[in-house]
Amino acid sequence: MSTVHNNRYDLAGIELSRLIKTAIVGKIIPMGNFRGGPGGRCLVVLALLHYLGYPVYRILAQYGHRLQILRRIAVKLRR
Amino acid sequence: MNFTTYYSLDSLIAAGKKEARDKEAISVDLFDTLLVRRIHDPDLVKLPVARYIAGLAAARGLKWSWRKVQSTRDTIEQGNRAATGQKFTDHEACYPLFMRELLEVIFQGGYDESLLERVTEYELTMENSMLVPRRKLVDWLKELAAEGKRIFVISDMYLPASHLEKLVAHAGVLDLIEAVVSSADTFLAKASGLAYPMIAEKYSVRPEAWLHIGDNPFSDGLRAFDAGLTAMIIHDPGEDQRKSITKRYYNYSDGRPFWRGRVLQQLMAPLEDENQPGTPLYTEGYNFIGPLIGIFIQRIAELCRKQNITKVFFLSREGWTFKKYWEKATPWLFPGDDLPETEYLYVSRMALAGASCAYQGLTQTNADIAFLPAGNRDFRDVCRIFSLKPERFAGHLADHGLAVDTCLSHVHDGYDPENRKKFELLLEDESFQAEVKRQTMDANRAMERYFDEAGLFSHKNVAIVDIGWLGTIQRFLFEAIAHRPDCPYCHGFLFGATRGIPYPESERNMIAGVMYDRNRFDLAASTLFYAQDIFEEACRAPHPTLNGYRLTEEGYELEFRKTDDAIGQAELHQDEYFAPLQQGIIDSAARFGAAAALLGYSFDDWKPWINYLLVSKLAFPRAAEVANIKNRHHLDDFHGSKKPKADFGRGLKPLWGQSQLQLKFNPLLRIRYFFRHLRGRINE
């Protein structure tokens, strides 16, 4: 027994990991028209959110206000 | 901090139970506390409403794009908030006031109160479709109500309490609630803290005996504490994660069309209590086949509107699922629009094959179709398919040097091409054709009476919807009614058109594959060839196939296949096995409709995702998926029982027919099959 929507907020049977595999194979052999496909950056961000999202948001929820300094550093680095 | 924040609902409820012991009243924030949203941004609900209003305006000849409607709504709402801010501390707005103003601006003199009612109804329905009650919180509120606590729902929202009550009713707790309080009614909000003393005074609640639960640390936490209440705040990282994921899918879909189908499925996904453990087949129905059918149905509805089709006939037996899906999804997709009527039409290739011969006789092409399945060998099989009595053709066959058992199919032993030429000459024999017409006339008359009753001849343009694949049913159907002066324009829509035999298209008889059509090169969608039967079995109605139409004195009678033989029993077993899959498909329908309506995309937007789903699930399936989804039995009455030559079909074992051992441990199996498939499509 499984749920349609799993605890990583991914969809059972069409998980992101499967999409990543298909996207990689699709780089090697023609698989059809995906109109530009998923895009590597999108896949990386979504993989982080699906697989590591909970611990990150757990820390942010509890200690987010104390991590403002890190955010400021990140903003500076982006500049 | 003067309030406590909890990072899971369980810890909040556990602490809340202790806190609530000496409290008289408990109030709960509505949005993101009692109800969670499927979407990350509540304002997205306004977009389908804008499209709905633009549609209403267009129906009255007013040119308003939905974007203009939305920007006008935003402007009016902001104006209302600014006006409120001059008299009150909170800058609140009230939905009936600004929506009435918006509709008056758009419809001018054509505005009436029923318009506001319709728009409000639609907005609340859309809101409800995107809201899910948090089961654990609802259960706790029920416990509190049973203990005699007074329960309030408080919200800072532009919808007045009378509207919010409908959303609370959706959560199933309206009967537990003493009052729903909205800032839209009094313009006193939690944000300024003025709502709390107002509620305390109006409902005679002592602040020290009042526990408030919400998600906003400022308005639900600090302000509540300042008003003397005990406040508890929920900050669920799981919800943050879910919304962040949805937000990414939504944002990516804007620039990359590939993600449009994925965000649709993310919004369709069941949450909280909806997300109950089920069998893998249920999941496949909900996550794989359901959305495909939804997109197919949406496309048909779009084409019907474009081509002025006034009635849709869903052909048995797959049409049973299509029609159910249509009924659940299209009210969301096309609200307020006059969609075509729908009808489930009892037909089958076997039932229509005979009836198609009543006026045109047995044509060469139809005879060729009869010999397509390898199980059909001789004239006896032709008679079985076209409901003819073989013994009455003995003379005709003898005149052409044939017998009922003469082999006419090249895939069987004993085949002589000369016999096939003799058979073709037989088809040109007028007396043979006269006998064919005589034998099939009653079936045709009975069929016409049934079709007449179903309304097929009362419309100029009708849609004929079927699963696929060659379009044989529509071919026979049209041939059976083509002689009538009131024969409608038949627009055939197939889930997949694999074709094979050229279809006799004409102005009155058109056919097209929606998800896949062999007439256009579409590599990804052509993977339907891998496992066509699973779509047929997944959508099949739970009734036996139709054998024919019988003419009676009163009119007609539908003759169904009996289910007491081995094949009938196998089909029942298949129905039982696929019941969870079908349930998953049907359960996905309303959520598909709501999510697709919210996103506002159409078929072309979903297509890249459809292509991915088909390639991924059909050409590169997991071994467990093949084991689960593959149909156990598949009835094909058209297919005879004769055994073809021993070497026929050798080396053609499909991927979905491979053993679990091969599927699990042969790493290049799928790639090898995919290259073979690719070669086949290119060579076509």
Coordinates of N, CA, C and O in Angstrom, one line a residue, chain B residues 141 243 295 353 381 409 452-453 460 527 530 636:
Chain B
L141 N -10.8 19.7 17.1 CA -11.9 20.6 17.3 C -13.2 19.8 17.6 O -14.0 20.3 18.4
K243 N 4.8 24.0 -0.2 CA 4.5 25.2 -0.9 C 5.7 25.7 -1.8 O 5.5 26.2 -2.9
I295 N -6.7 15.2 -20.0 CA -6.2 16.1 -21.1 C -6.9 15.8 -22.4 O -7.2 16.7 -23.2
A353 N -20.6 -4.1 -37.5 CA -20.0 -4.7 -38.8 C -21.2 -5.2 -39.6 O -21.3 -4.8 -40.8
D381 N -15.2 -17.1 -40.7 CA -14.8 -15.9 -39.8 C -15.4 -14.6 -40.3 O -15.9 -13.8 -39.5
S409 N -6.6 -16.4 -45.6 CA -5.6 -15.5 -44.9 C -4.2 -16.0 -45.1 O -3.9 -17.2 -44.9
D452 N -31.6 6.7 -33.3 CA -32.6 7.8 -33.4 C -33.0 8.2 -32.0 O -33.1 9.4 -31.7
E453 N -33.3 7.2 -31.2 CA -33.7 7.4 -29.8 C -32.6 8.1 -29.0 O -32.8 9.0 -28.2
K460 N -26.6 18.4 -36.2 CA -25.9 18.5 -37.5 C -24.4 18.1 -37.3 O -23.9 17.4 -38.2
T527 N 4.7 5.7 -28.4 CA 5.0 4.7 -27.5 C 3.7 4.0 -27.0 O 3.7 3.0 -26.3
Y530 N 3.3 0.4 -27.5 CA 3.9 -0.6 -26.5 C 2.8 -1.4 -25.8 O 3.0 -2.6 -25.5
D636 N -11.3 -10.0 -27.3 CA -11.4 -9.4 -28.7 C -12.2 -10.4 -29.5 O -11.7 -11.3 -30.1

